[in-house]
Coordinates of N, CA, C and O in Angstrom, one line a residue:
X26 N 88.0 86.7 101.5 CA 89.3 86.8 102.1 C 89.3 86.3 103.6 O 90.1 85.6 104.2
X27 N 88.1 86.8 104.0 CA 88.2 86.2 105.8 C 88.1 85.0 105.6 O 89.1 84.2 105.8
X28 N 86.9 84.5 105.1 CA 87.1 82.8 104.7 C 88.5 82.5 104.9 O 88.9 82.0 106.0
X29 N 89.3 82.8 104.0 CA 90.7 81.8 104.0 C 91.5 82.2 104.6 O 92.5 81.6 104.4
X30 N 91.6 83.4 106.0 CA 92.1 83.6 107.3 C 91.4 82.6 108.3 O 92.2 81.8 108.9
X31 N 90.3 82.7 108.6 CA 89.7 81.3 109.3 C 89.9 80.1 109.0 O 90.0 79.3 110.0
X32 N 90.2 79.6 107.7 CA 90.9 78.3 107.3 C 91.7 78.5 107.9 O 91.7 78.1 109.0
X33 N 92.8 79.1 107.5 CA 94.1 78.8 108.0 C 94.4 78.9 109.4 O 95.0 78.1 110.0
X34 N 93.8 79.9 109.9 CA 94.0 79.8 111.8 C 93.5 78.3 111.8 O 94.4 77.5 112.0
X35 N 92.6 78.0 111.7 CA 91.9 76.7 112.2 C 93.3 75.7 111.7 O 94.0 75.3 112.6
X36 N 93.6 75.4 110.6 CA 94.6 74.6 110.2 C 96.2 75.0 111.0 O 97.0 74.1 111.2
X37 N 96.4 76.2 111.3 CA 97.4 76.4 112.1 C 97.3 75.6 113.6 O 98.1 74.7 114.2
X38 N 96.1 76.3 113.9 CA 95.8 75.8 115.4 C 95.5 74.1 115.5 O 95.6 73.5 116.5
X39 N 95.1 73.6 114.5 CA 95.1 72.1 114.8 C 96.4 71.6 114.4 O 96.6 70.5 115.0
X40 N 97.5 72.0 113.6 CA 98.6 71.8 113.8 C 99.3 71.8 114.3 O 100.1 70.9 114.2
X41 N 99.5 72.8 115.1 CA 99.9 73.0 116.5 C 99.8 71.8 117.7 O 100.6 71.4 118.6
X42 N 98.3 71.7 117.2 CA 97.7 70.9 118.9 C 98.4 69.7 118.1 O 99.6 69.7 118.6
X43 N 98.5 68.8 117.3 CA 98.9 67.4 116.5 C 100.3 67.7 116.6 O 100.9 67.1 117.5
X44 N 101.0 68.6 116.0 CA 102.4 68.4 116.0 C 103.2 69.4 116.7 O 104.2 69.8 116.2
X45 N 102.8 69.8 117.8 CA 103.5 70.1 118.9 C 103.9 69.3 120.1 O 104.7 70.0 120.9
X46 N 103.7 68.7 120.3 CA 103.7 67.4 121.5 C 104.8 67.1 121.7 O 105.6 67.4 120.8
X47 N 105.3 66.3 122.8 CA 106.6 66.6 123.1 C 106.9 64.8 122.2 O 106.0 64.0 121.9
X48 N 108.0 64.6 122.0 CA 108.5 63.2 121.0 C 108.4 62.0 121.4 O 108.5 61.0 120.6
X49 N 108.1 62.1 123.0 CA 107.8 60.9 123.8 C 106.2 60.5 123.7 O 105.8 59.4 123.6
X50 N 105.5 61.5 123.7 CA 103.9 61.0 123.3 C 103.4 60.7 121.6 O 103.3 61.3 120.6
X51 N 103.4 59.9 121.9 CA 103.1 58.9 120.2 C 100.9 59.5 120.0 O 99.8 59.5 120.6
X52 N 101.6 59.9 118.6 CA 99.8 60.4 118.3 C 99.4 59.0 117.9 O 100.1 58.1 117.4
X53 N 98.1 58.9 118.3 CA 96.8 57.9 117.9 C 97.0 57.9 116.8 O 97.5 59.0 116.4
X54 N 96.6 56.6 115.9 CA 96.0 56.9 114.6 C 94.7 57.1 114.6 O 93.9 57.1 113.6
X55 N 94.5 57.3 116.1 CA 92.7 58.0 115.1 C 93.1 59.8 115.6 O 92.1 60.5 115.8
X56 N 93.9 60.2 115.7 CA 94.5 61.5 116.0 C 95.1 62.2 114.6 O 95.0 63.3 114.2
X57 N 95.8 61.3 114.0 CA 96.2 61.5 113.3 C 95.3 61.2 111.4 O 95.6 61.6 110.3
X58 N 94.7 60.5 111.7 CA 93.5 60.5 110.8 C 92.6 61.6 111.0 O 92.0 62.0 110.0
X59 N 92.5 62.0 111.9 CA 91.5 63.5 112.7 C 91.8 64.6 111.8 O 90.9 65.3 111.3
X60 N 93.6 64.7 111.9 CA 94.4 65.5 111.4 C 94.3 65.8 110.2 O 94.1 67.0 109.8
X61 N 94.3 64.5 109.3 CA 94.6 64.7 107.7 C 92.9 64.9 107.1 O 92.6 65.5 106.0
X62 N 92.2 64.4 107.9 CA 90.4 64.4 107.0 C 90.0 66.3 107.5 O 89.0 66.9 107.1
X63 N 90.8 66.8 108.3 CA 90.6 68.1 108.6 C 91.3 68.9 107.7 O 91.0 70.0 107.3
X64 N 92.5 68.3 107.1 CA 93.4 69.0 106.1 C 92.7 68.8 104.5 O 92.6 69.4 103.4
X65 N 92.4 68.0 105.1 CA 91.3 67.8 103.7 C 90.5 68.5 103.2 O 90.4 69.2 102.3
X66 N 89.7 68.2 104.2 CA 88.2 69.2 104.2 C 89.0 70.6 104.0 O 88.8 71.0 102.9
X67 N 89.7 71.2 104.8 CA 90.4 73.2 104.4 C 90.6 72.7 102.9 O 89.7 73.1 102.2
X68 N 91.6 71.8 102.4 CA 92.0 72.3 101.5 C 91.0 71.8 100.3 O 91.3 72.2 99.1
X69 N 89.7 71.0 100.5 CA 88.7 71.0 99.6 C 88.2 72.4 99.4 O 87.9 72.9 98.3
X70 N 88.1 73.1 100.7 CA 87.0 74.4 100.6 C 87.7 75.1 99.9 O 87.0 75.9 99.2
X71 N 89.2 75.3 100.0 CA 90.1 76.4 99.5 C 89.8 75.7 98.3 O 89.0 76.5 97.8
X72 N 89.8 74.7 97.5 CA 89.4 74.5 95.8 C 88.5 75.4 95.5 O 88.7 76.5 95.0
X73 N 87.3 74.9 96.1 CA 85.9 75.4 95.7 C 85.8 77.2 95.8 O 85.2 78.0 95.2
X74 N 86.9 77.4 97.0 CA 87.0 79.0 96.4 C 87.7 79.8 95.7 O 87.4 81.0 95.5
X75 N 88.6 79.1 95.0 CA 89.5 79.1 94.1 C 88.7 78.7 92.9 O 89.1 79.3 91.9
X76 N 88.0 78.2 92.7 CA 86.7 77.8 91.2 C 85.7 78.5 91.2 O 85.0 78.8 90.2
X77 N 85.5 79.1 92.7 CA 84.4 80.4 92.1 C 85.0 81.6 91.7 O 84.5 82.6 91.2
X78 N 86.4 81.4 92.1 CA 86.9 83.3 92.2 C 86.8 83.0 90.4 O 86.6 83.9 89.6
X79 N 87.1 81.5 89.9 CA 87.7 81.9 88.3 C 86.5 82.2 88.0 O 86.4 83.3 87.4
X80 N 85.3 81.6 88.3 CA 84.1 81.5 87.6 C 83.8 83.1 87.4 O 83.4 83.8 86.4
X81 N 84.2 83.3 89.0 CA 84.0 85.2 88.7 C 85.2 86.2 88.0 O 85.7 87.3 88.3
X82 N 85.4 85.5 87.3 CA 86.7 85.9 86.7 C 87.9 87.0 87.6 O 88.6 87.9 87.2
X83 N 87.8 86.3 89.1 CA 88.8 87.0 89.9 C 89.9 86.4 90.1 O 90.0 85.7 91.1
X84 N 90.8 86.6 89.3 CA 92.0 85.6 89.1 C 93.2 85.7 90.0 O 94.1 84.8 90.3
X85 N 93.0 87.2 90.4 CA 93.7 87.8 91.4 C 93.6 86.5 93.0 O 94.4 85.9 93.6
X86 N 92.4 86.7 93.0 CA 92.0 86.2 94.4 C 92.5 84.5 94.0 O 93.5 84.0 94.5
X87 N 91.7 83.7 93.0 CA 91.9 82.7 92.4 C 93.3 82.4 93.1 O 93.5 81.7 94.1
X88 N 94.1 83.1 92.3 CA 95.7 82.5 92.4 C 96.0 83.0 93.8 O 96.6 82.2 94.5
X89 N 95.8 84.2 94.3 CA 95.8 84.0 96.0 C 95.8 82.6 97.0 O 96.5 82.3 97.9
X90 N 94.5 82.0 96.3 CA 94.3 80.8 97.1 C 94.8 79.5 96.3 O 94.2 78.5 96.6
X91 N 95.5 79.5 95.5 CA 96.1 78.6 94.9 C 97.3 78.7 95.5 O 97.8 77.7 95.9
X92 N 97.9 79.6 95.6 CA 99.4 79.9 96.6 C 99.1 79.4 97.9 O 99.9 78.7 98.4
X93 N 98.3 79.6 98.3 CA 97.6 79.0 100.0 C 97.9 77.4 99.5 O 98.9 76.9 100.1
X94 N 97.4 76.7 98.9 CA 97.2 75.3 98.9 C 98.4 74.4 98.1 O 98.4 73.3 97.7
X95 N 99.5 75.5 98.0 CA 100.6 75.2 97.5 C 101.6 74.8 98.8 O 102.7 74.3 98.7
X96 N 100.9 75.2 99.8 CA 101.6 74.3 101.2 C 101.0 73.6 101.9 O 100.9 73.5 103.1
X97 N 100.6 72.8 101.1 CA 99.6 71.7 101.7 C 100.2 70.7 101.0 O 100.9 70.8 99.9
X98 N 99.9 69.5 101.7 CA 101.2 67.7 101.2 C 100.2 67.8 99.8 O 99.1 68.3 99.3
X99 N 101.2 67.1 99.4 CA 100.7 66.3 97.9 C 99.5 66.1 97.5 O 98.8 66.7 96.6
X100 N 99.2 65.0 98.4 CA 98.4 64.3 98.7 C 96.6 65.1 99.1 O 95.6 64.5 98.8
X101 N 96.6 66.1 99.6 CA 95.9 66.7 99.6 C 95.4 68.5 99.0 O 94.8 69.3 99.6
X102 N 95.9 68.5 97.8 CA 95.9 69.1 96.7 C 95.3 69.0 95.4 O 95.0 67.9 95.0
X103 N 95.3 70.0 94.8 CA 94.9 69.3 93.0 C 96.3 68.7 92.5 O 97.4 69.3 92.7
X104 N 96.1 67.5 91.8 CA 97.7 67.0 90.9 C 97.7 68.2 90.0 O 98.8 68.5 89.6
X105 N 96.8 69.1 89.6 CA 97.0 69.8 88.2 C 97.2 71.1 88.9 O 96.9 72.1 88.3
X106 N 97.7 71.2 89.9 CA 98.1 73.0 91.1 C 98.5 73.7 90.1 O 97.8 74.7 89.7
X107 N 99.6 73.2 89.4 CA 100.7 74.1 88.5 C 100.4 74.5 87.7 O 100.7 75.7 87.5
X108 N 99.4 73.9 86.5 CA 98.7 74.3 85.8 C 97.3 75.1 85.4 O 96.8 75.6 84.3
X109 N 96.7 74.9 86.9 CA 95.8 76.2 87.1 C 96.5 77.6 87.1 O 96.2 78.6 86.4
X110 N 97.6 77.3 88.2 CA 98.3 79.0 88.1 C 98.4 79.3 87.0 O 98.0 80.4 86.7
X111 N 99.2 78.4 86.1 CA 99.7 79.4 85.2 C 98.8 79.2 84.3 O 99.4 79.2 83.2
X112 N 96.9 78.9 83.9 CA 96.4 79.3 83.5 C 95.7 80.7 83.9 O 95.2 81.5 83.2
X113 N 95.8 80.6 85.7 CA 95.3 81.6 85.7 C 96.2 83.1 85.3 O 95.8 84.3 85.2
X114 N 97.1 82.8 85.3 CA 98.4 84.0 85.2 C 98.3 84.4 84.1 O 98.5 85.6 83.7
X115 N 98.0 83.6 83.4 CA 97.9 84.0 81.3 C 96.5 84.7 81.4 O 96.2 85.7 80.7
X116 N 95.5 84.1 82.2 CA 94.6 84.6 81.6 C 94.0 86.0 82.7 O 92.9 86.5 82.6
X117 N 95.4 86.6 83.8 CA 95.3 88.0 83.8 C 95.8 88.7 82.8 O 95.3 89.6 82.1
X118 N 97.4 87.9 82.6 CA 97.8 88.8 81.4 C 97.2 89.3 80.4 O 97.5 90.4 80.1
X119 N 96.2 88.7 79.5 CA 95.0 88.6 79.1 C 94.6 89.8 79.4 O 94.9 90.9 78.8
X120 N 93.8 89.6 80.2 CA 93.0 90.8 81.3 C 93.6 92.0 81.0 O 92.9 92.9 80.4
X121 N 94.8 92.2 81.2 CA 95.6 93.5 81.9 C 96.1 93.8 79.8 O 96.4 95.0 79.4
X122 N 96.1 93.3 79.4 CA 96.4 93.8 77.4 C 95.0 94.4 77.1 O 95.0 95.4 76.3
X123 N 93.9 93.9 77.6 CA 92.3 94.1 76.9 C 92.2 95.5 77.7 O 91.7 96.4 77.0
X124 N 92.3 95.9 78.7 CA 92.5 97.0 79.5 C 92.6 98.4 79.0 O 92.7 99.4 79.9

């Protein structure tokens, strides 16, 4: 869970510094390439802990961080977002019947 509070400050606070600027200063494109290979990387790591929470069959946490990466562009996301959730949602429900 701290993990994905440190992502996100970190992605807050570099968002901040990139898109707070006042409208007259034009970002670099190596500024803004900075930006998106940083958005990348967060939202690669949030995958990888979102595939171990399933592996650990913590679906709770899983879909936690699948909502986290549901506000991140398109472009740097899984295309299949929608369909992890709601695999993972079936397969609490699951969970919570066998109980």
């Amino acid at each position: 869970m701290k993990s994905i509070q440190l992502m996100l400050a970190a992605t807050l606070i570099l968002a901040c510094g990139y898109g707070c600027s006042n409208s007259d200063d034009r970002q670099s494109d190596a500024q803004v390439a900075s930006a998106r290979l940083q958005n990348d990387r967060t939202s690669s790591s949030l995958l990888r802990e979102a595939e171990q929470a399933e592996r650990d069959h913590n679906y709770a946490h899983a879909l936690e961080v699948y909502s986290y990466l549901k506000g991140f562009p398109d472009s740097s996301r899984p295309s299949d977002l929608d369909a992890r959730i709601k695999r993972d949602q079936a397969k609490m429900g699951d969970n919570r019947q066998s109980d």
